[in-house]
Tab-separated table of C-alpha atoms and ligand atoms in Angstrom:
chain	number	residue	atom	x	y	z
A	1283	MET	CA	14.610	18.952	27.113
A	1284	GLY	CA	18.416	18.802	27.263
A	1285	PHE	CA	20.681	16.688	25.070
A	1286	ASP	CA	21.076	13.249	26.674
A	1287	VAL	CA	24.765	12.372	26.135
A	1288	VAL	CA	24.469	8.916	27.686
A	1289	LYS	CA	21.580	7.943	25.408
A	1290	TYR	CA	23.415	9.369	22.399
A	1291	ILE	CA	26.597	7.413	23.103
A	1292	GLY	CA	24.464	4.327	23.761
A	1293	ALA	CA	22.744	4.666	20.406
A	1294	VAL	CA	26.010	5.162	18.526
A	1295	THR	CA	27.543	2.142	20.278
A	1296	VAL	CA	24.542	-0.034	19.426
A	1297	LEU	CA	24.736	1.006	15.810
A	1298	LEU	CA	28.483	0.475	15.479
A	1299	THR	CA	28.241	-2.951	17.109
A	1300	ARG	CA	25.354	-4.018	14.966
A	1301	TYR	CA	26.945	-2.767	11.747
A	1302	SER	CA	30.394	-4.176	12.415
A	1303	HIS	CA	29.901	-6.763	9.671
A	1304	VAL	CA	28.997	-4.093	7.145
A	1305	MET	CA	32.136	-2.827	5.408
A	1306	THR	CA	30.991	0.786	5.263
A	1307	LEU	CA	28.045	2.599	6.771
A	1308	GLU	CA	26.718	3.022	3.256
A	1309	MET	CA	23.920	1.420	1.305
A	1310	GLN	CA	22.605	1.397	-2.216
A	1311	TYR	CA	19.291	3.052	-2.997
A	1312	VAL	CA	17.335	4.180	-6.039
A	1313	ALA	CA	18.034	7.856	-6.710
A	1314	PHE	CA	15.905	10.167	-8.857
A	1315	THR	CA	15.470	13.818	-9.705
A	1316	ALA	CA	11.915	15.075	-9.211
A	1317	GLY	CA	10.283	15.379	-12.616
A	1318	CYS	CA	12.248	12.577	-14.270
A	1319	GLY	CA	10.873	9.688	-16.292
A	1320	PRO	CA	11.233	6.015	-15.307
A	1321	ASP	CA	14.655	5.902	-16.969
A	1322	GLY	CA	15.859	8.540	-14.498
A	1323	LEU	CA	15.797	5.977	-11.655
A	1324	ALA	CA	19.319	4.721	-10.915
A	1325	LEU	CA	21.176	3.003	-8.089
A	1326	GLN	CA	23.461	5.231	-6.042
A	1327	ARG	CA	25.155	5.108	-2.638
A	1328	THR	CA	24.184	7.008	0.481
A	1329	LEU	CA	24.610	6.719	4.236
A	1330	LEU	CA	22.478	4.250	6.161
A	1331	PRO	CA	19.425	5.980	7.653
A	1332	ALA	CA	19.902	7.206	11.229
A	1333	LEU	CA	17.591	5.723	13.846
A	1334	ARG	CA	15.268	8.143	15.609
A	1335	SER	CA	13.423	7.502	18.846
A	1336	ARG	CA	11.666	4.095	18.905
A	1337	GLU	CA	12.764	3.258	15.383
A	1338	VAL	CA	14.010	-0.062	14.038
A	1339	LEU	CA	16.508	-0.561	11.218
A	1340	ILE	CA	15.378	-3.174	8.699
A	1341	ARG	CA	17.795	-5.037	6.452
A	1342	ASN	CA	15.517	-4.731	3.466
A	1343	PHE	CA	14.906	-7.728	1.200
A	1344	ALA	CA	11.999	-6.416	-0.889
A	1345	THR	CA	9.820	-3.394	-1.534
A	1346	THR	CA	7.081	-2.636	-4.067
A	1347	VAL	CA	5.965	0.052	-6.478
A	1348	ASN	CA	2.967	2.137	-5.470
A	1349	ARG	CA	1.252	4.908	-7.439
A	1350	ALA	CA	2.581	7.352	-4.871
A	1351	ASP	CA	6.134	6.468	-6.010
A	1352	THR	CA	5.401	7.270	-9.643
A	1353	LEU	CA	3.835	10.584	-8.598
A	1354	GLN	CA	6.782	11.371	-6.306
A	1355	ARG	CA	9.226	10.593	-9.117
A	1356	ARG	CA	7.297	12.969	-11.389
A	1357	GLY	CA	7.583	15.706	-8.751
A	1358	LEU	CA	3.850	15.706	-7.950
A	1359	TYR	CA	3.830	14.093	-4.491
A	1360	PRO	CA	6.859	14.988	-2.348
A	1361	SER	CA	7.575	13.024	0.795
A	1362	PRO	CA	6.092	14.565	3.967
A	1363	PRO	CA	8.430	17.018	5.769
A	1364	GLY	CA	11.057	15.310	7.916
A	1365	GLU	CA	10.586	11.902	6.269
A	1366	SER	CA	12.931	9.995	3.944
A	1367	ALA	CA	12.994	11.449	0.437
A	1368	ILE	CA	13.814	7.983	-0.952
A	1369	LEU	CA	10.931	6.313	-2.815
A	1370	GLY	CA	9.091	3.305	-1.435
A	1371	LEU	CA	6.209	2.725	0.991
A	1372	ASP	CA	6.767	-0.977	1.744
A	1373	ALA	CA	9.627	-3.003	3.180
A	1374	ALA	CA	10.086	-6.636	4.142
A	1375	GLY	CA	13.234	-7.944	5.743
A	1376	ILE	CA	15.091	-8.648	8.962
A	1377	VAL	CA	15.441	-6.439	12.023
A	1378	GLU	CA	19.071	-5.324	12.062
A	1379	ALA	CA	19.169	-2.799	14.920
A	1380	LEU	CA	16.846	-1.041	17.336
A	1381	ALA	CA	16.930	2.412	18.918
A	1382	PRO	CA	17.774	2.193	22.639
A	1383	ASP	CA	14.272	3.286	23.666
A	1384	CYS	CA	12.392	0.591	21.695
A	1385	THR	CA	9.885	-1.199	23.880
A	1386	GLY	CA	10.986	-4.801	23.348
A	1387	SER	CA	8.158	-5.800	20.989
A	1388	TRP	CA	10.778	-6.644	18.339
A	1389	LYS	CA	14.308	-8.017	18.458
A	1390	GLN	CA	17.292	-8.316	16.165
A	1391	GLY	CA	16.734	-11.082	13.591
A	1392	ASP	CA	12.910	-10.866	13.518
A	1393	ARG	CA	11.317	-11.260	10.074
A	1394	VAL	CA	9.136	-8.187	9.578
A	1395	MET	CA	7.263	-6.103	7.063
A	1396	ALA	CA	6.534	-2.412	7.477
A	1397	LEU	CA	4.343	0.427	6.317
A	1398	LEU	CA	6.734	3.238	5.388
A	1399	THR	CA	6.343	6.944	4.816
A	1400	GLY	CA	9.264	6.608	2.374
A	1401	GLY	CA	12.657	4.944	2.051
A	1402	GLY	CA	11.741	1.477	0.736
A	1403	TYR	CA	13.858	1.528	-2.460
A	1404	ALA	CA	17.042	0.915	-0.465
A	1405	GLU	CA	19.091	-1.812	1.191
A	1406	TYR	CA	18.234	-0.545	4.688
A	1407	VAL	CA	15.304	1.422	6.012
A	1408	ALA	CA	14.488	2.959	9.414
A	1409	VAL	CA	10.884	2.689	10.561
A	1410	PRO	CA	8.897	3.319	13.762
A	1411	GLU	CA	8.471	0.061	15.692
A	1412	ASP	CA	4.704	0.727	15.887
A	1413	VAL	CA	4.170	0.063	12.175
A	1414	LEU	CA	5.991	-3.272	11.973
A	1415	MET	CA	4.168	-6.538	11.363
A	1416	ALA	CA	5.499	-10.084	11.601
A	1417	VAL	CA	6.082	-12.052	8.390
A	1418	SER	CA	4.463	-15.503	8.543
A	1419	PRO	CA	6.936	-18.392	8.670
A	1420	GLY	CA	7.648	-19.611	5.145
A	1421	MET	CA	6.325	-16.499	3.424
A	1422	PRO	CA	8.985	-15.096	1.072
A	1423	PHE	CA	9.919	-11.459	1.581
A	1424	THR	CA	8.897	-10.781	-2.023
A	1425	SER	CA	5.329	-11.731	-1.029
A	1426	ALA	CA	5.407	-9.992	2.358
A	1427	ALA	CA	6.489	-6.688	0.790
A	1428	ALA	CA	3.277	-6.754	-1.269
A	1429	ILE	CA	1.138	-6.508	1.874
A	1430	PRO	CA	1.651	-3.343	3.999
A	1431	GLU	CA	0.689	-0.310	1.883
A	1432	VAL	CA	-2.154	-1.740	-0.178
A	1433	TRP	CA	-3.661	-4.096	2.408
A	1434	LEU	CA	-3.539	-1.498	5.170
A	1435	THR	CA	-5.081	1.026	2.776
A	1436	ALA	CA	-7.882	-1.388	1.874
A	1437	TYR	CA	-8.449	-2.194	5.570
A	1438	GLN	CA	-8.523	1.515	6.393
A	1439	LEU	CA	-10.957	2.311	3.556
A	1440	LEU	CA	-13.393	-0.427	4.560
A	1441	HIS	CA	-13.175	-0.590	8.324
A	1442	VAL	CA	-11.854	2.779	9.528
A	1443	GLU	CA	-13.342	5.225	7.002
A	1444	GLY	CA	-16.033	3.239	5.186
A	1445	GLY	CA	-18.045	1.911	8.157
A	1446	LEU	CA	-18.326	-1.538	6.536
A	1447	LYS	CA	-21.215	-3.669	7.811
A	1448	ARG	CA	-21.856	-7.390	7.297
A	1449	GLY	CA	-24.008	-7.916	4.191
A	1450	ASP	CA	-22.917	-4.668	2.475
A	1451	THR	CA	-22.461	-4.628	-1.282
A	1452	VAL	CA	-19.252	-2.733	-2.047
A	1453	LEU	CA	-18.302	-1.269	-5.430
A	1454	ILE	CA	-14.514	-1.413	-5.810
A	1455	HIS	CA	-12.921	0.386	-8.744
A	1456	ALA	CA	-9.552	-0.756	-10.145
A	1457	GLY	CA	-10.429	-4.275	-9.037
A	1458	GLY	CA	-7.174	-5.639	-10.479
A	1459	SER	CA	-5.015	-3.163	-8.575
A	1460	GLY	CA	-3.014	-3.795	-5.426
A	1461	VAL	CA	-5.576	-2.016	-3.231
A	1462	GLY	CA	-8.552	-3.398	-5.168
A	1463	SER	CA	-7.424	-7.026	-4.965
A	1464	ALA	CA	-6.914	-6.670	-1.207
A	1465	ALA	CA	-10.291	-4.949	-0.764
A	1466	VAL	CA	-12.093	-7.801	-2.548
A	1467	GLN	CA	-10.647	-10.316	-0.090
A	1468	LEU	CA	-11.316	-8.135	2.962
A	1469	CYS	CA	-14.946	-7.681	1.885
A	1470	LEU	CA	-15.425	-11.437	1.720
A	1471	LEU	CA	-13.865	-11.865	5.165
A	1472	ALA	CA	-16.354	-9.343	6.552
A	1473	GLY	CA	-19.341	-11.162	5.022
A	1474	CYS	CA	-19.826	-8.524	2.287
A	1475	ARG	CA	-20.291	-8.665	-1.479
A	1476	PRO	CA	-17.472	-7.130	-3.541
A	1477	VAL	CA	-18.439	-5.852	-7.004
A	1478	ILE	CA	-15.514	-4.591	-9.050
A	1479	THR	CA	-14.734	-2.641	-12.182
A	1480	ALA	CA	-11.571	-2.938	-14.274
A	1481	GLY	CA	-10.381	-2.126	-17.756
A	1482	SER	CA	-9.240	-5.523	-19.049
A	1483	GLN	CA	-10.499	-9.090	-19.158
A	1484	GLU	CA	-7.365	-10.273	-17.331
A	1485	LYS	CA	-8.106	-7.992	-14.375
A	1486	LEU	CA	-11.814	-8.886	-14.314
A	1487	ASP	CA	-10.876	-12.574	-14.241
A	1488	ALA	CA	-8.254	-12.078	-11.516
A	1489	ALA	CA	-10.787	-10.272	-9.301
A	1490	ARG	CA	-13.396	-12.995	-9.902
A	1491	ARG	CA	-10.855	-15.655	-8.914
A	1492	LEU	CA	-10.301	-13.754	-5.645
A	1493	GLY	CA	-14.045	-13.825	-4.993
A	1494	ALA	CA	-15.620	-10.736	-6.607
A	1495	VAL	CA	-19.313	-11.536	-7.006
A	1496	ALA	CA	-19.613	-9.340	-10.110
A	1497	ALA	CA	-17.027	-7.694	-12.360
A	1498	PHE	CA	-17.672	-5.051	-15.024
A	1499	ASN	CA	-15.428	-3.570	-17.699
A	1500	TYR	CA	-15.754	0.205	-17.246
A	1501	LYS	CA	-14.249	0.760	-20.713
A	1502	THR	CA	-16.783	-1.257	-22.665
A	1503	GLU	CA	-19.979	-1.010	-20.581
A	1504	ASP	CA	-21.808	1.464	-18.355
A	1505	PHE	CA	-20.969	0.007	-14.951
A	1506	SER	CA	-23.795	1.954	-13.264
A	1507	GLU	CA	-26.423	0.137	-15.346
A	1508	LYS	CA	-24.818	-3.196	-14.504
A	1509	VAL	CA	-24.575	-2.329	-10.806
A	1510	LEU	CA	-28.227	-1.303	-10.641
A	1511	THR	CA	-29.289	-4.517	-12.376
A	1512	PHE	CA	-27.094	-6.560	-10.029
A	1513	THR	CA	-28.495	-4.848	-6.913
A	1514	GLU	CA	-32.091	-4.985	-8.251
A	1515	GLY	CA	-32.272	-1.210	-8.484
A	1516	ARG	CA	-31.149	-0.515	-4.922
A	1517	GLY	CA	-27.539	0.536	-5.534
A	1518	VAL	CA	-24.388	-0.313	-3.555
A	1519	ASP	CA	-23.878	0.475	0.118
A	1520	LEU	CA	-20.262	1.609	-0.210
A	1521	ILE	CA	-17.967	2.742	-3.032
A	1522	LEU	CA	-14.160	2.584	-2.832
A	1523	ASP	CA	-13.161	5.199	-5.364
A	1524	CYS	CA	-9.615	5.782	-6.588
A	1525	VAL	CA	-10.792	7.250	-9.895
A	1526	GLY	CA	-12.655	10.472	-9.038
A	1527	ALA	CA	-13.884	12.767	-11.795
A	1528	SER	CA	-14.279	10.419	-14.770
A	1529	HIS	CA	-16.427	7.955	-12.746
A	1530	TYR	CA	-18.349	10.520	-10.719
A	1531	GLU	CA	-21.666	10.459	-12.616
A	1532	ARG	CA	-21.795	6.670	-12.832
A	1533	ASN	CA	-20.857	6.415	-9.150
A	1534	MET	CA	-23.747	8.750	-8.289
A	1535	LYS	CA	-26.129	6.444	-10.140
A	1536	SER	CA	-24.611	3.309	-8.577
A	1537	ILE	CA	-24.803	4.347	-4.926
A	1538	ARG	CA	-27.872	3.695	-2.810
A	1539	ILE	CA	-29.718	6.281	-0.750
A	1540	GLU	CA	-27.632	7.032	2.373
A	1541	GLY	CA	-24.691	5.214	0.821
A	1542	ARG	CA	-21.037	5.840	1.768
A	1543	TRP	CA	-18.379	6.805	-0.764
A	1544	VAL	CA	-14.695	6.790	0.154
A	1545	LEU	CA	-12.469	8.731	-2.241
A	1546	TYR	CA	-8.810	7.723	-2.025
A	1547	GLY	CA	-7.288	8.445	-5.445
A	1548	LEU	CA	-7.762	10.610	-8.512
A	1549	LEU	CA	-6.668	8.392	-11.392
A	1550	GLY	CA	-9.510	9.831	-13.489
A	1551	GLY	CA	-8.981	13.461	-12.453
A	1552	GLY	CA	-10.057	15.779	-9.649
A	1553	THR	CA	-12.214	18.387	-11.398
A	1554	ILE	CA	-15.923	17.985	-12.111
A	1555	SER	CA	-18.585	20.362	-13.369
A	1556	GLY	CA	-21.686	18.373	-12.439
A	1557	ASP	CA	-24.384	19.070	-9.844
A	1558	ILE	CA	-22.684	16.907	-7.232
A	1559	PHE	CA	-24.146	18.784	-4.245
A	1560	SER	CA	-27.778	18.412	-5.272
A	1561	GLN	CA	-27.277	14.726	-5.976
A	1562	MET	CA	-25.495	14.233	-2.636
A	1563	LEU	CA	-28.310	16.029	-0.896
A	1564	ARG	CA	-31.083	14.084	-2.592
A	1565	LYS	CA	-29.485	10.732	-1.850
A	1566	ARG	CA	-28.131	11.790	1.564
A	1567	ILE	CA	-24.698	10.428	0.651
A	1568	THR	CA	-21.573	10.599	2.797
A	1569	ILE	CA	-18.374	11.250	0.834
A	1570	THR	CA	-15.094	10.845	2.722
A	1571	GLY	CA	-11.632	11.636	1.355
A	1572	THR	CA	-8.649	9.859	2.846
A	1573	THR	CA	-4.900	9.337	2.491
A	1574	LEU	CA	-2.729	7.015	4.554
A	1575	ARG	CA	0.827	8.245	3.989
A	1576	ALA	CA	0.382	11.679	5.542
A	1577	ARG	CA	-1.439	10.392	8.651
A	1578	ASP	CA	0.214	10.666	12.032
A	1579	LEU	CA	1.828	7.652	13.674
A	1580	GLN	CA	-1.066	7.187	16.091
A	1581	TYR	CA	-3.560	6.743	13.238
A	1582	LYS	CA	-1.227	4.373	11.365
A	1583	LYS	CA	-0.702	2.334	14.534
A	1584	ARG	CA	-4.465	2.000	14.932
A	1585	VAL	CA	-4.763	0.641	11.388
A	1586	VAL	CA	-1.732	-1.651	11.823
A	1587	ASP	CA	-3.040	-2.987	15.150
A	1588	GLY	CA	-6.508	-3.708	13.745
A	1589	PHE	CA	-5.073	-5.386	10.664
A	1590	THR	CA	-2.593	-7.429	12.738
A	1591	ARG	CA	-5.437	-8.695	14.906
A	1592	ASP	CA	-8.067	-9.307	12.208
A	1593	VAL	CA	-6.207	-10.237	9.040
A	1594	LEU	CA	-2.504	-11.001	9.476
A	1595	PRO	CA	-2.951	-14.594	10.768
A	1596	LEU	CA	-4.897	-15.418	7.598
A	1597	PHE	CA	-1.771	-15.051	5.440
A	1598	SER	CA	-0.236	-18.093	7.169
A	1599	LYS	CA	0.043	-21.400	5.357
A	1600	GLY	CA	-3.025	-23.523	6.060
A	1601	ALA	CA	-5.111	-20.632	7.467
A	1602	SER	CA	-8.848	-20.868	6.879
A	1603	PRO	CA	-10.214	-18.640	5.526
A	1604	ALA	CA	-6.993	-17.656	3.768
A	1605	VAL	CA	-5.930	-14.439	2.058
A	1606	LYS	CA	-2.993	-13.711	-0.230
A	1607	PRO	CA	-1.322	-10.747	-1.871
A	1608	LEU	CA	-1.876	-10.629	-5.638
A	1609	ILE	CA	1.527	-10.280	-7.286
A	1610	ASP	CA	1.987	-9.203	-10.890
A	1611	SER	CA	5.767	-9.531	-11.217
A	1612	VAL	CA	9.076	-9.239	-9.388
A	1613	PHE	CA	11.898	-6.981	-10.654
A	1614	PRO	CA	15.379	-6.523	-9.188
A	1615	LEU	CA	15.623	-3.139	-7.445
A	1616	ALA	CA	17.990	-1.922	-10.175
A	1617	GLN	CA	15.114	-2.300	-12.664
A	1618	ALA	CA	12.731	-0.053	-10.723
A	1619	GLY	CA	12.328	2.090	-13.848
A	1620	GLU	CA	10.892	-0.838	-15.810
A	1621	ALA	CA	8.424	-1.520	-13.017
A	1622	HIS	CA	7.374	2.169	-13.035
A	1623	THR	CA	6.835	2.005	-16.805
A	1624	ARG	CA	4.625	-1.062	-16.389
A	1625	MET	CA	2.519	0.612	-13.692
A	1626	GLU	CA	2.146	3.867	-15.616
A	1627	ALA	CA	0.866	1.891	-18.624
A	1628	ASN	CA	-1.738	0.246	-16.295
A	1629	LEU	CA	-0.383	-3.184	-17.283
A	1630	ASN	CA	0.058	-4.676	-13.799
A	1631	THR	CA	-2.580	-6.948	-12.284
A	1632	GLY	CA	-1.672	-6.813	-8.595
A	1633	LYS	CA	1.625	-5.723	-7.110
A	1634	LEU	CA	4.940	-4.921	-8.759
A	1635	VAL	CA	7.602	-6.117	-6.344
A	1636	LEU	CA	11.222	-4.893	-6.276
A	1637	GLN	CA	13.636	-7.453	-4.891
A	1638	VAL	CA	16.595	-6.009	-3.002
A	1639	ARG	CA	18.377	-9.120	-1.644
A	1640	ASP	CA	18.592	-12.798	-2.395
A	1641	GLU	CA	15.969	-14.552	-0.268
A	1642	ALA	CA	18.285	-17.386	0.829
A	1643	THR	CA	21.663	-15.693	1.286
A	1644	GLY	CA	20.581	-12.169	2.217
A	1645	LYS	CA	23.183	-10.838	-0.199
A	1646	SER	CA	22.249	-7.670	-2.033
A	1647	LEU	CA	21.288	-8.378	-5.655
A	1648	HIS	CA	23.188	-5.250	-6.587
A	1649	ASP	CA	26.579	-5.801	-5.003
A	1650	GLU	CA	28.437	-5.805	-8.274
A	1651	LEU	CA	27.005	-2.425	-9.296
B	293	LIG	N1	-5.368	7.365	-0.278
B	293	LIG	C1	-4.457	6.474	0.052
B	293	LIG	O1	-4.033	6.399	1.192
B	293	LIG	C2	-3.939	5.526	-0.975
B	293	LIG	C3	-3.061	4.500	-0.616
B	293	LIG	C4	-2.639	3.573	-1.588
B	293	LIG	C5	-3.095	3.736	-2.899
B	293	LIG	N2	-3.902	4.786	-3.198
B	293	LIG	C6	-4.424	4.957	-4.564
B	293	LIG	O2	-5.084	3.770	-4.896
B	293	LIG	C7	-5.067	3.600	-6.287
B	293	LIG	C8	-4.655	2.186	-6.585
B	293	LIG	O3	-3.328	2.020	-6.179
B	293	LIG	P1	-2.563	0.678	-6.521
B	293	LIG	O4	-1.163	0.816	-6.112
B	293	LIG	O5	-3.350	-0.451	-5.991
B	293	LIG	O6	-2.650	0.781	-8.120
B	293	LIG	P2	-2.289	-0.196	-9.280
B	293	LIG	O7	-2.077	-1.585	-8.810
B	293	LIG	O8	-1.240	0.449	-10.092
B	293	LIG	O9	-3.631	-0.180	-10.153
B	293	LIG	C9	-4.253	0.974	-10.569
B	293	LIG	C10	-5.214	0.608	-11.705
B	293	LIG	O10	-6.195	1.618	-11.801
B	293	LIG	C11	-6.758	1.580	-13.094
B	293	LIG	N3	-6.848	2.923	-13.662
B	293	LIG	C12	-5.830	3.741	-13.986
B	293	LIG	N4	-6.292	4.887	-14.489
B	293	LIG	C13	-7.649	4.780	-14.482
B	293	LIG	C14	-8.699	5.634	-14.864
B	293	LIG	N5	-8.465	6.860	-15.392
B	293	LIG	N6	-9.970	5.221	-14.706
B	293	LIG	C15	-10.231	4.002	-14.181
B	293	LIG	N7	-9.271	3.131	-13.777
B	293	LIG	C16	-7.998	3.524	-13.934
B	293	LIG	C17	-5.811	0.720	-13.971
B	293	LIG	O11	-6.428	-0.548	-14.150
B	293	LIG	P3	-7.496	-0.791	-15.349
B	293	LIG	O12	-6.731	-1.588	-16.373
B	293	LIG	O13	-8.555	-1.560	-14.662
B	293	LIG	O14	-7.927	0.542	-15.864
B	293	LIG	C18	-4.596	0.568	-13.080
B	293	LIG	O15	-3.874	-0.609	-13.362
B	293	LIG	C19	-4.142	4.673	-6.842
B	293	LIG	O16	-4.932	5.745	-7.272
B	293	LIG	C20	-3.361	5.094	-5.617
B	293	LIG	O17	-2.895	6.415	-5.694
B	293	LIG	C21	-4.341	5.659	-2.272
């Protein structure tokens, strides 16, 4: 394939026209050095991201903190090759510019949210048009940003990887987390029974308010005993597991024969020394590991399309049944370090949002910096 000069000039012209109101082609973003602590996060300037084929530039109003960001900051989870090295897997804002080969699904000025592979902790972010979703009228960007990564993960765990069936009882660990709080609501929508575990009364109560049919404190009680009592000895049909090693034995006891177990995080470690294979064999269990960030665009589009069809309309005002993102707190982008500290201390119930721009004026909160 040769270099297409006409397309290149077209793209540059589009960008220059669209950015004419921006004084420089620079933006602020949160910089870090891999291995640093939360106090190593600081605003710096860089060039606006360049648009690649079928990408859209979002004028970013809000992003959120995900566990992946804290791991990336610590140097344990680098961004996939070729993707933005800036932190942040969510964005919500306004379409600012589109690559010349975009298909017309989106236009300048649309209110959108997006699942990112990186780049959310910044004033602008470039994202493939296939992973954009519309923001419901009236929904603030600080709420919309709390949807893409954790809701799409929960949808993927239940419907793409977990084979969820109506009537299933689902054991959801970290029930007060971003993913857990979304999974509870998605289970209810699918006619299933969400049972959660969490480590504080506040999180147990929050999950119950969202509709969890049972909630157990994994720090003060043996959740497997409680689960077996609750299911009258049968065990749960599906486990959503972001804990791994430290919950493995109790998960084995909690799961029913021929149950499904989706592993998507290792908050409790990744090394076990138990007889996992013989127990898997005896119970004929299916264990599936999954990550969303490293998936190809086709897979992400499939998840986004399914979620847009099945769930997105239910975020609208007056929808019935209705769903909502659970938000812990909102920090200005410049205080990303404080939000990381809160997440690493497991203090957040729901999402930690980072606000980039004023909702009403669109002005960056960080202009004076
Ligand atoms: N595979 C994927 O594609 C994917 C995508 C998104 C997220 N994730 C994973 O999903 C998990 C949840 O993410 P999130 O952003 O929703 O997290 P979050 O809101 O920060 O919540 C995580 C919660 O997990 C609990 N926890 C922490 N360490 C624990 C341990 N050792 N044992 C049991 N519970 C523990 C804590 O609550 P308690 O107070 O209840 O202990 C903590 O607040 C993370 O592991 C993340 O990496 C995976």
